[in-house]
Short mmCIF file of C-alpha atoms and ligand atoms in Angstrom, two decimals:
data_model
loop_
_atom_site.label_atom_id
_atom_site.label_comp_id
_atom_site.label_asym_id
_atom_site.label_seq_id
_atom_site.Cartn_x
_atom_site.Cartn_y
_atom_site.Cartn_z
CA MET A 1 81.46 120.53 121.90
CA ILE A 2 85.25 120.64 121.99
CA ILE A 3 86.65 117.55 120.31
CA GLY A 4 90.25 116.34 120.48
CA VAL A 5 92.01 113.89 118.17
CA PRO A 6 95.33 112.65 119.60
CA LYS A 7 98.01 110.95 117.55
CA GLU A 8 97.95 107.21 118.18
CA ILE A 9 100.99 106.12 120.16
CA LYS A 10 100.40 102.39 120.40
CA ASN A 11 103.15 100.47 118.64
CA ASN A 12 102.53 100.20 114.88
CA GLU A 13 99.15 101.96 114.97
CA ASN A 14 99.01 104.17 111.89
CA ARG A 15 95.32 104.94 111.76
CA VAL A 16 93.74 108.21 112.89
CA ALA A 17 90.23 108.60 114.34
CA LEU A 18 89.05 111.52 112.21
CA THR A 19 89.72 112.50 108.59
CA PRO A 20 89.65 116.08 107.28
CA ALA A 21 86.17 115.26 105.90
CA GLY A 22 85.09 114.33 109.43
CA VAL A 23 86.47 117.61 110.77
CA ALA A 24 84.45 119.56 108.18
CA GLU A 25 81.28 117.69 109.16
CA LEU A 26 81.77 118.40 112.88
CA LYS A 27 82.56 122.06 112.14
CA LYS A 28 79.38 122.32 110.09
CA HIS A 29 77.45 121.37 113.24
CA GLY A 30 79.19 124.08 115.25
CA HIS A 31 81.82 122.01 117.07
CA LYS A 32 85.45 122.89 117.67
CA VAL A 33 88.02 120.31 116.63
CA TYR A 34 91.64 120.09 117.77
CA VAL A 35 93.95 117.62 116.04
CA GLN A 36 97.40 116.77 117.36
CA ALA A 37 100.16 117.75 114.93
CA SER A 38 100.99 114.93 112.46
CA ALA A 39 98.17 112.72 113.84
CA GLY A 40 97.00 111.86 110.32
CA GLU A 41 100.36 111.63 108.61
CA SER A 42 100.65 107.82 108.56
CA SER A 43 97.16 107.60 107.09
CA GLY A 44 97.99 110.05 104.32
CA PHE A 45 96.44 113.24 105.77
CA ASN A 46 98.73 116.17 106.55
CA ASP A 47 98.16 118.97 109.05
CA ASP A 48 97.29 121.52 106.34
CA GLU A 49 94.38 119.36 105.19
CA TYR A 50 92.99 119.33 108.73
CA VAL A 51 93.46 123.09 109.10
CA ASN A 52 91.81 123.72 105.72
CA ALA A 53 88.86 121.60 106.89
CA GLY A 54 88.47 123.80 109.96
CA ALA A 55 90.52 122.11 112.69
CA GLU A 56 93.23 123.66 114.82
CA THR A 57 96.39 121.66 115.35
CA LEU A 58 98.06 121.47 118.75
CA PRO A 59 101.65 120.29 119.23
CA THR A 60 101.34 117.75 122.05
CA ILE A 61 99.09 114.98 123.27
CA GLU A 62 98.88 116.81 126.64
CA ASP A 63 97.37 119.81 124.81
CA ILE A 64 94.72 117.63 123.20
CA TYR A 65 93.63 115.82 126.39
CA GLY A 66 93.83 119.11 128.27
CA ILE A 67 91.36 120.98 126.04
CA ALA A 68 88.88 118.37 124.81
CA GLU A 69 85.48 117.39 126.20
CA MET A 70 85.38 114.40 123.84
CA ILE A 71 88.46 112.46 122.72
CA ILE A 72 88.06 110.44 119.52
CA LYS A 73 90.73 107.77 119.13
CA VAL A 74 91.38 104.46 117.43
CA LYS A 75 93.08 102.23 120.03
CA GLU A 76 92.60 102.07 123.78
CA PRO A 77 94.63 104.60 125.80
CA ILE A 78 98.00 103.22 126.85
CA ALA A 79 99.47 103.70 130.33
CA SER A 80 101.22 107.00 129.55
CA GLU A 81 97.84 108.47 128.53
CA TYR A 82 95.98 107.48 131.72
CA PRO A 83 97.09 110.54 133.77
CA LEU A 84 96.03 112.87 130.93
CA ILE A 85 92.38 111.79 131.09
CA LYS A 86 90.12 114.17 132.98
CA LYS A 87 87.07 113.37 135.12
CA ASP A 88 83.90 113.13 132.97
CA GLN A 89 85.93 113.34 129.74
CA LEU A 90 84.22 111.31 127.02
CA LEU A 91 86.44 108.80 125.21
CA PHE A 92 85.11 107.26 122.01
CA THR A 93 87.49 104.55 120.79
CA TYR A 94 88.21 100.79 120.74
CA PHE A 95 88.81 99.68 124.35
CA HIS A 96 88.61 95.84 124.50
CA PHE A 97 88.38 96.12 128.30
CA ALA A 98 88.00 92.37 128.73
CA SER A 99 91.62 91.93 127.64
CA SER A 100 93.14 94.51 130.04
CA GLU A 101 92.42 94.71 133.76
CA PRO A 102 94.82 97.67 134.31
CA LEU A 103 93.00 99.66 131.62
CA THR A 104 89.64 98.90 133.25
CA HIS A 105 90.82 100.06 136.68
CA ALA A 106 92.52 103.14 135.21
CA MET A 107 89.36 104.32 133.44
CA ILE A 108 87.28 103.78 136.62
CA GLU A 109 89.81 105.74 138.68
CA ARG A 110 90.04 108.60 136.17
CA GLY A 111 86.23 108.92 136.09
CA ALA A 112 86.23 108.80 132.29
CA VAL A 113 83.12 108.13 130.21
CA CYS A 114 84.19 105.22 127.97
CA LEU A 115 82.13 104.49 124.89
CA ALA A 116 83.68 101.46 123.20
CA TYR A 117 83.51 101.06 119.42
CA GLU A 118 83.48 97.27 119.75
CA THR A 119 80.27 97.08 121.79
CA VAL A 120 78.14 99.58 119.84
CA GLU A 121 75.44 97.17 118.67
CA LYS A 122 72.50 97.29 116.29
CA SER A 123 69.13 95.68 117.01
CA ASP A 124 70.03 92.74 114.73
CA ARG A 125 73.05 92.18 117.06
CA SER A 126 75.55 93.24 114.38
CA LEU A 127 78.53 95.35 115.49
CA PRO A 128 78.72 98.29 113.06
CA LEU A 129 82.10 99.57 114.25
CA LEU A 130 83.80 96.16 113.95
CA VAL A 131 82.42 95.34 110.49
CA PRO A 132 84.71 97.73 108.54
CA MET A 133 87.87 96.15 109.96
CA SER A 134 86.57 92.67 109.16
CA GLU A 135 85.91 93.84 105.61
CA VAL A 136 89.49 95.10 105.32
CA ALA A 137 90.98 91.93 106.85
CA GLY A 138 88.87 89.64 104.66
CA ARG A 139 89.95 91.35 101.46
CA MET A 140 93.56 91.51 102.63
CA ALA A 141 93.60 87.79 103.45
CA ILE A 142 93.55 86.95 99.74
CA GLN A 143 96.12 89.60 98.81
CA GLU A 144 98.50 88.26 101.49
CA GLY A 145 97.68 84.64 100.67
CA ALA A 146 98.47 85.23 97.00
CA LYS A 147 101.80 86.80 97.94
CA TYR A 148 102.85 83.93 100.22
CA LEU A 149 101.85 81.35 97.60
CA GLU A 150 104.75 82.70 95.53
CA LYS A 151 107.83 80.47 95.70
CA PRO A 152 110.24 83.12 97.07
CA SER A 153 107.78 83.66 99.95
CA GLY A 154 107.77 79.93 100.83
CA GLY A 155 104.58 78.98 98.98
CA LYS A 156 103.84 76.40 96.33
CA GLY A 157 104.58 78.80 93.50
CA ILE A 158 101.04 78.90 92.20
CA LEU A 159 99.28 81.91 90.69
CA LEU A 160 95.84 82.33 92.24
CA GLY A 161 94.03 82.93 88.96
CA GLY A 162 96.09 80.52 86.81
CA VAL A 163 96.48 81.46 83.11
CA PRO A 164 94.72 80.19 79.98
CA GLY A 165 95.54 76.48 79.77
CA VAL A 166 96.58 76.22 83.44
CA PRO A 167 94.05 75.72 86.25
CA PRO A 168 93.70 78.38 88.94
CA ALA A 169 94.49 77.80 92.62
CA LYS A 170 91.99 76.35 95.07
CA VAL A 171 91.00 78.55 98.00
CA LEU A 172 89.17 77.24 101.07
CA VAL A 173 87.46 79.82 103.30
CA LEU A 174 86.39 78.59 106.75
CA GLY A 175 83.54 80.79 108.04
CA GLY A 176 81.16 82.73 105.80
CA GLY A 177 80.63 85.88 107.90
CA ILE A 178 82.02 89.33 107.10
CA VAL A 179 85.68 88.27 106.77
CA GLY A 180 84.87 85.05 104.88
CA THR A 181 82.48 86.72 102.45
CA GLN A 182 84.97 89.44 101.53
CA ALA A 183 87.78 86.88 101.20
CA ALA A 184 85.67 84.63 98.96
CA LYS A 185 84.66 87.56 96.75
CA MET A 186 88.27 88.67 96.29
CA ALA A 187 89.53 85.15 95.57
CA ALA A 188 86.70 84.54 93.12
CA GLY A 189 87.38 87.88 91.43
CA LEU A 190 90.98 86.81 90.84
CA GLY A 191 89.73 83.65 89.18
CA ALA A 192 90.46 81.09 91.91
CA ARG A 193 88.23 78.08 92.55
CA VAL A 194 86.73 78.88 95.94
CA VAL A 195 85.02 76.76 98.58
CA ILE A 196 83.37 78.56 101.49
CA MET A 197 82.26 76.62 104.57
CA ASP A 198 79.96 77.62 107.42
CA VAL A 199 77.85 75.85 110.02
CA SER A 200 74.84 78.07 109.34
CA LEU A 201 72.62 76.72 106.58
CA PRO A 202 70.76 80.05 106.13
CA ARG A 203 74.16 81.75 105.70
CA LEU A 204 75.24 79.14 103.12
CA ARG A 205 71.95 79.65 101.25
CA TYR A 206 72.56 83.40 101.17
CA LEU A 207 76.16 82.98 100.01
CA SER A 208 75.12 80.50 97.37
CA ASP A 209 72.70 83.11 95.99
CA ILE A 210 75.11 86.05 95.88
CA MET A 211 78.47 84.46 95.02
CA PRO A 212 79.76 84.01 91.46
CA PRO A 213 79.81 80.53 89.87
CA ASN A 214 83.43 79.81 90.87
CA VAL A 215 82.40 79.77 94.57
CA THR A 216 80.94 76.58 96.06
CA THR A 217 79.28 76.52 99.49
CA ILE A 218 79.80 73.45 101.69
CA MET A 219 78.66 72.64 105.24
CA SER A 220 81.51 72.98 107.73
CA ASN A 221 82.31 69.75 109.56
CA HIS A 222 85.42 67.68 110.29
CA TYR A 223 84.85 65.29 107.40
CA ASN A 224 84.40 68.01 104.78
CA ILE A 225 87.28 70.12 106.11
CA SER A 226 89.67 67.12 106.05
CA ALA A 227 88.80 66.47 102.40
CA ALA A 228 89.02 70.13 101.38
CA ILE A 229 92.39 70.93 102.97
CA ALA A 230 94.02 68.09 101.03
CA GLU A 231 93.09 69.95 97.83
CA ALA A 232 93.50 73.57 98.92
CA ASP A 233 96.40 75.85 98.01
CA LEU A 234 95.24 78.66 100.29
CA VAL A 235 93.13 78.30 103.45
CA VAL A 236 91.55 81.35 105.12
CA GLY A 237 90.43 81.05 108.76
CA ALA A 238 87.42 83.35 109.30
CA VAL A 239 85.35 81.67 111.99
CA LEU A 240 83.84 83.50 114.94
CA ILE A 241 81.79 82.21 117.85
CA PRO A 242 80.83 85.44 119.66
CA GLY A 243 82.31 85.70 123.12
CA ALA A 244 84.28 82.45 122.81
CA LYS A 245 87.63 81.24 121.58
CA ALA A 246 87.65 80.18 117.93
CA PRO A 247 87.29 76.38 117.49
CA HIS A 248 90.38 74.57 116.15
CA LEU A 249 88.91 73.32 112.88
CA ILE A 250 92.37 72.31 111.59
CA THR A 251 94.39 70.54 114.27
CA ARG A 252 98.14 70.03 114.24
CA ASP A 253 97.86 66.40 113.05
CA MET A 254 95.66 67.52 110.13
CA LEU A 255 98.57 69.54 108.66
CA LYS A 256 99.96 66.31 107.23
CA LEU A 257 96.87 66.07 105.02
CA MET A 258 97.94 69.31 103.32
CA ARG A 259 100.56 69.65 100.58
CA PRO A 260 103.82 71.48 101.40
CA GLY A 261 103.76 75.13 100.38
CA THR A 262 100.06 75.49 101.15
CA VAL A 263 99.37 78.84 102.81
CA VAL A 264 97.02 79.38 105.75
CA VAL A 265 95.89 82.91 106.60
CA ASP A 266 94.20 82.66 109.99
CA VAL A 267 92.33 85.94 110.30
CA ALA A 268 90.61 84.59 113.44
CA VAL A 269 93.99 84.54 115.23
CA ASP A 270 92.79 87.43 117.44
CA GLN A 271 90.28 85.00 118.98
CA GLY A 272 92.80 82.17 119.31
CA GLY A 273 92.73 81.10 115.65
CA CYS A 274 90.82 78.30 113.92
CA ILE A 275 94.04 76.53 112.94
CA GLU A 276 95.63 74.97 116.04
CA THR A 277 99.20 75.78 115.00
CA CYS A 278 98.53 79.53 114.56
CA THR A 279 100.05 81.95 117.04
CA PRO A 280 99.87 85.72 116.59
CA THR A 281 102.49 87.36 114.35
CA THR A 282 103.23 90.96 113.39
CA HIS A 283 103.58 92.85 110.11
CA GLU A 284 107.36 92.91 110.66
CA ASN A 285 107.46 89.12 110.77
CA PRO A 286 104.12 87.90 109.48
CA THR A 287 104.73 84.21 108.71
CA PHE A 288 106.25 81.00 110.02
CA VAL A 289 106.35 77.47 108.63
CA ILE A 290 105.22 74.28 110.38
CA ASP A 291 105.31 70.92 108.57
CA GLY A 292 105.85 72.75 105.28
CA ILE A 293 102.67 74.83 105.70
CA VAL A 294 103.15 78.61 105.58
CA HIS A 295 101.21 80.26 108.44
CA TYR A 296 100.22 83.96 108.18
CA CYS A 297 98.70 85.02 111.51
CA VAL A 298 98.90 88.81 111.84
CA ALA A 299 96.52 89.90 114.60
CA ASN A 300 95.98 93.47 113.29
CA MET A 301 95.87 93.01 109.54
CA PRO A 302 94.14 96.39 108.82
CA GLY A 303 97.18 98.15 110.33
CA ALA A 304 99.10 97.50 107.11
CA VAL A 305 96.68 99.57 105.05
CA PRO A 306 96.05 102.61 107.28
CA TYR A 307 94.70 104.82 104.49
CA THR A 308 91.90 102.37 103.62
CA SER A 309 91.36 101.35 107.25
CA THR A 310 91.10 104.93 108.49
CA LEU A 311 88.52 105.82 105.84
CA ALA A 312 86.57 102.59 106.44
CA LEU A 313 86.57 103.09 110.20
CA THR A 314 85.70 106.79 110.17
CA ASN A 315 82.87 106.24 107.65
CA ALA A 316 81.31 104.06 110.34
CA THR A 317 82.23 106.05 113.47
CA LEU A 318 81.46 109.61 112.30
CA PRO A 319 77.64 109.38 112.42
CA TYR A 320 77.89 108.21 116.06
CA ALA A 321 80.54 110.83 116.92
CA LEU A 322 78.22 113.51 115.52
CA GLN A 323 75.34 112.35 117.72
CA LEU A 324 77.59 112.40 120.78
CA ALA A 325 78.87 115.88 119.93
CA ASN A 326 75.44 117.30 119.06
CA LYS A 327 73.54 115.94 122.06
CA GLY A 328 76.14 115.12 124.71
CA TRP A 329 76.68 111.48 125.72
CA LYS A 330 73.72 111.14 128.10
CA LYS A 331 71.06 112.39 125.68
CA ALA A 332 72.68 110.58 122.73
CA CYS A 333 72.71 107.27 124.61
CA ASN A 334 69.18 107.77 125.91
CA GLU A 335 67.91 108.33 122.38
CA ASN A 336 69.97 105.68 120.63
CA GLU A 337 70.11 102.09 121.95
CA GLU A 338 73.06 101.32 119.65
CA LEU A 339 75.19 103.96 121.36
CA LYS A 340 73.90 103.00 124.80
CA LYS A 341 75.30 99.48 124.24
CA GLY A 342 78.68 101.11 123.66
CA LEU A 343 78.86 102.52 127.19
CA ASN A 344 81.34 100.42 129.18
CA VAL A 345 82.52 102.67 132.01
CA ALA A 346 81.09 105.95 133.31
CA ASN A 347 81.05 107.89 136.59
CA GLY A 348 83.64 105.47 137.99
CA LYS A 349 81.33 102.49 137.43
CA ILE A 350 81.29 99.54 135.04
CA VAL A 351 78.03 99.46 133.10
CA TYR A 352 78.80 96.69 130.58
CA LYS A 353 78.28 93.11 131.73
CA GLY A 354 81.12 91.54 129.73
CA VAL A 355 83.66 93.89 131.36
CA ALA A 356 82.37 93.34 134.90
CA ASP A 357 82.33 89.55 134.36
CA ALA A 358 85.84 89.54 132.90
CA TRP A 359 87.38 90.99 136.08
CA GLY A 360 84.86 89.92 138.72
CA LEU A 361 83.89 93.56 139.38
CA GLU A 362 80.55 95.08 140.27
CA LEU A 363 78.14 95.83 137.43
CA SER A 364 76.06 99.01 137.67
CA GLU A 365 72.78 99.61 135.90
CA VAL A 366 73.42 101.68 132.77
CA ASP A 367 70.05 103.47 133.02
CA ALA A 368 70.95 104.66 136.51
CA ILE A 369 73.76 106.84 135.17
CA LEU A 370 71.83 108.26 132.20
N1 NAD B 401 93.40 89.49 112.24
C1 NAD B 401 92.77 90.62 112.05
O1 NAD B 401 93.39 91.65 111.80
C2 NAD B 401 91.29 90.67 112.14
C3 NAD B 401 90.58 91.78 111.65
C4 NAD B 401 89.18 91.75 111.68
C5 NAD B 401 88.52 90.64 112.20
N2 NAD B 401 89.25 89.59 112.70
C6 NAD B 401 88.61 88.37 113.24
O2 NAD B 401 88.10 87.57 112.19
C7 NAD B 401 87.14 86.66 112.74
C8 NAD B 401 85.90 86.62 111.87
O3 NAD B 401 85.22 87.88 111.98
P1 NAD B 401 83.85 88.17 111.20
O4 NAD B 401 83.60 89.62 111.37
O5 NAD B 401 83.87 87.58 109.84
O6 NAD B 401 82.82 87.35 112.09
P2 NAD B 401 81.31 86.94 111.67
O7 NAD B 401 80.57 86.73 112.94
O8 NAD B 401 80.77 87.89 110.67
O9 NAD B 401 81.48 85.53 110.94
C9 NAD B 401 81.87 84.35 111.58
C10 NAD B 401 81.25 83.19 110.84
O10 NAD B 401 81.82 81.98 111.38
C11 NAD B 401 80.81 80.99 111.27
N3 NAD B 401 81.16 79.83 112.05
C12 NAD B 401 81.02 79.60 113.39
N4 NAD B 401 81.46 78.35 113.69
C13 NAD B 401 81.91 77.79 112.52
C14 NAD B 401 82.50 76.54 112.17
N5 NAD B 401 82.71 75.58 113.09
N6 NAD B 401 82.82 76.32 110.86
C15 NAD B 401 82.61 77.27 109.93
N7 NAD B 401 82.06 78.48 110.20
C16 NAD B 401 81.72 78.72 111.48
C17 NAD B 401 79.56 81.73 111.73
O11 NAD B 401 78.38 81.04 111.35
C18 NAD B 401 79.73 83.07 111.01
O12 NAD B 401 79.10 83.07 109.74
C19 NAD B 401 86.91 87.18 114.17
O13 NAD B 401 87.65 86.39 115.06
C20 NAD B 401 87.45 88.58 114.14
O14 NAD B 401 87.84 89.03 115.42
C21 NAD B 401 90.61 89.60 112.67
#
């Protein structure tokens, strides 16, 4: 198959969908890979590395869309890319169709085959192509929290791990899923006293088994959260209710329970945030202060560490990309339910319920197009 990797053009997107290692793997299976010039530069991969791995570089995005049967990307195509997409061209990338009606209509009109990273799903209902970004964001939450706890950044001026003779900081993690687990591990590793809360007792049992002794698990409820935020130096929001807005576990009037200079990192801000006062911020201007509480609410945290994020993402996407390239999308989806769940739009039809529901459009049977 002929595979094309365009340079991401969405504002502040520094990741790339394929590494030189990925190119070598696809080449090994007999595929031809074209990478747009400088596509990997912001992630730390230069054109020579791609060429040495067996790719050819092409100067423009038009060249890439023009030649490829399968486009592998990171973010959804933006409006200037719509006219470049050819009928029956396979696009394997994050789409998040439910947040963009124009994108949905554009992909239907272009006749593209859209396989969305975010809906590839395993039989245990986990989302293997979202997990790596949650892992990055969870680990980053502590790094960023530690930075904003420093006095010049507006925080209390407390060192997360303390020093001999001085107690470490207290970290509260709301939600013990992927983000929360990684955040708790990082905070514990730095020596903080960590509390992790979740509503799932089986999850708390699991966390209690695997976490080091400086992590305590507590059931998440209003009473326990109110008590914990009064003590916390850093609060990480990591709650997710699939398909719904995040619940506001810390409301505006609860901020007064917290001490000035406390930092909240609301990783769940992309789903509305679990702290009521959080609104999305960017890496250029990541924080704001309300009632003395420093809010960090960057909606695309992994974007700040493109090298790590690119490797984490491509480790997860490459095995699926290989199946698509080796078998073609129809056979690959027929033989792999996980990939089939990733199909959102094909043959000018919507085949994923969440997308059809989001825009009140007709849903077609996925098996009918395979
Ligand atoms: N800002 C970013 O850059 C970024 C990056 C990656 C992920 N995220 C977001 O982070 C959030 C968490 O993602 P995840 O992968 O860890 O999800 P996950 O499904 O693995 O974990 C969510 C956890 O929240 C728990 N939960 C639900 N209701 C709760 C409540 N009332 N109190 C406490 N816990 C509760 C669930 O039981 C679950 O364990 C999502 O909104 C995700 O979109 C943001």
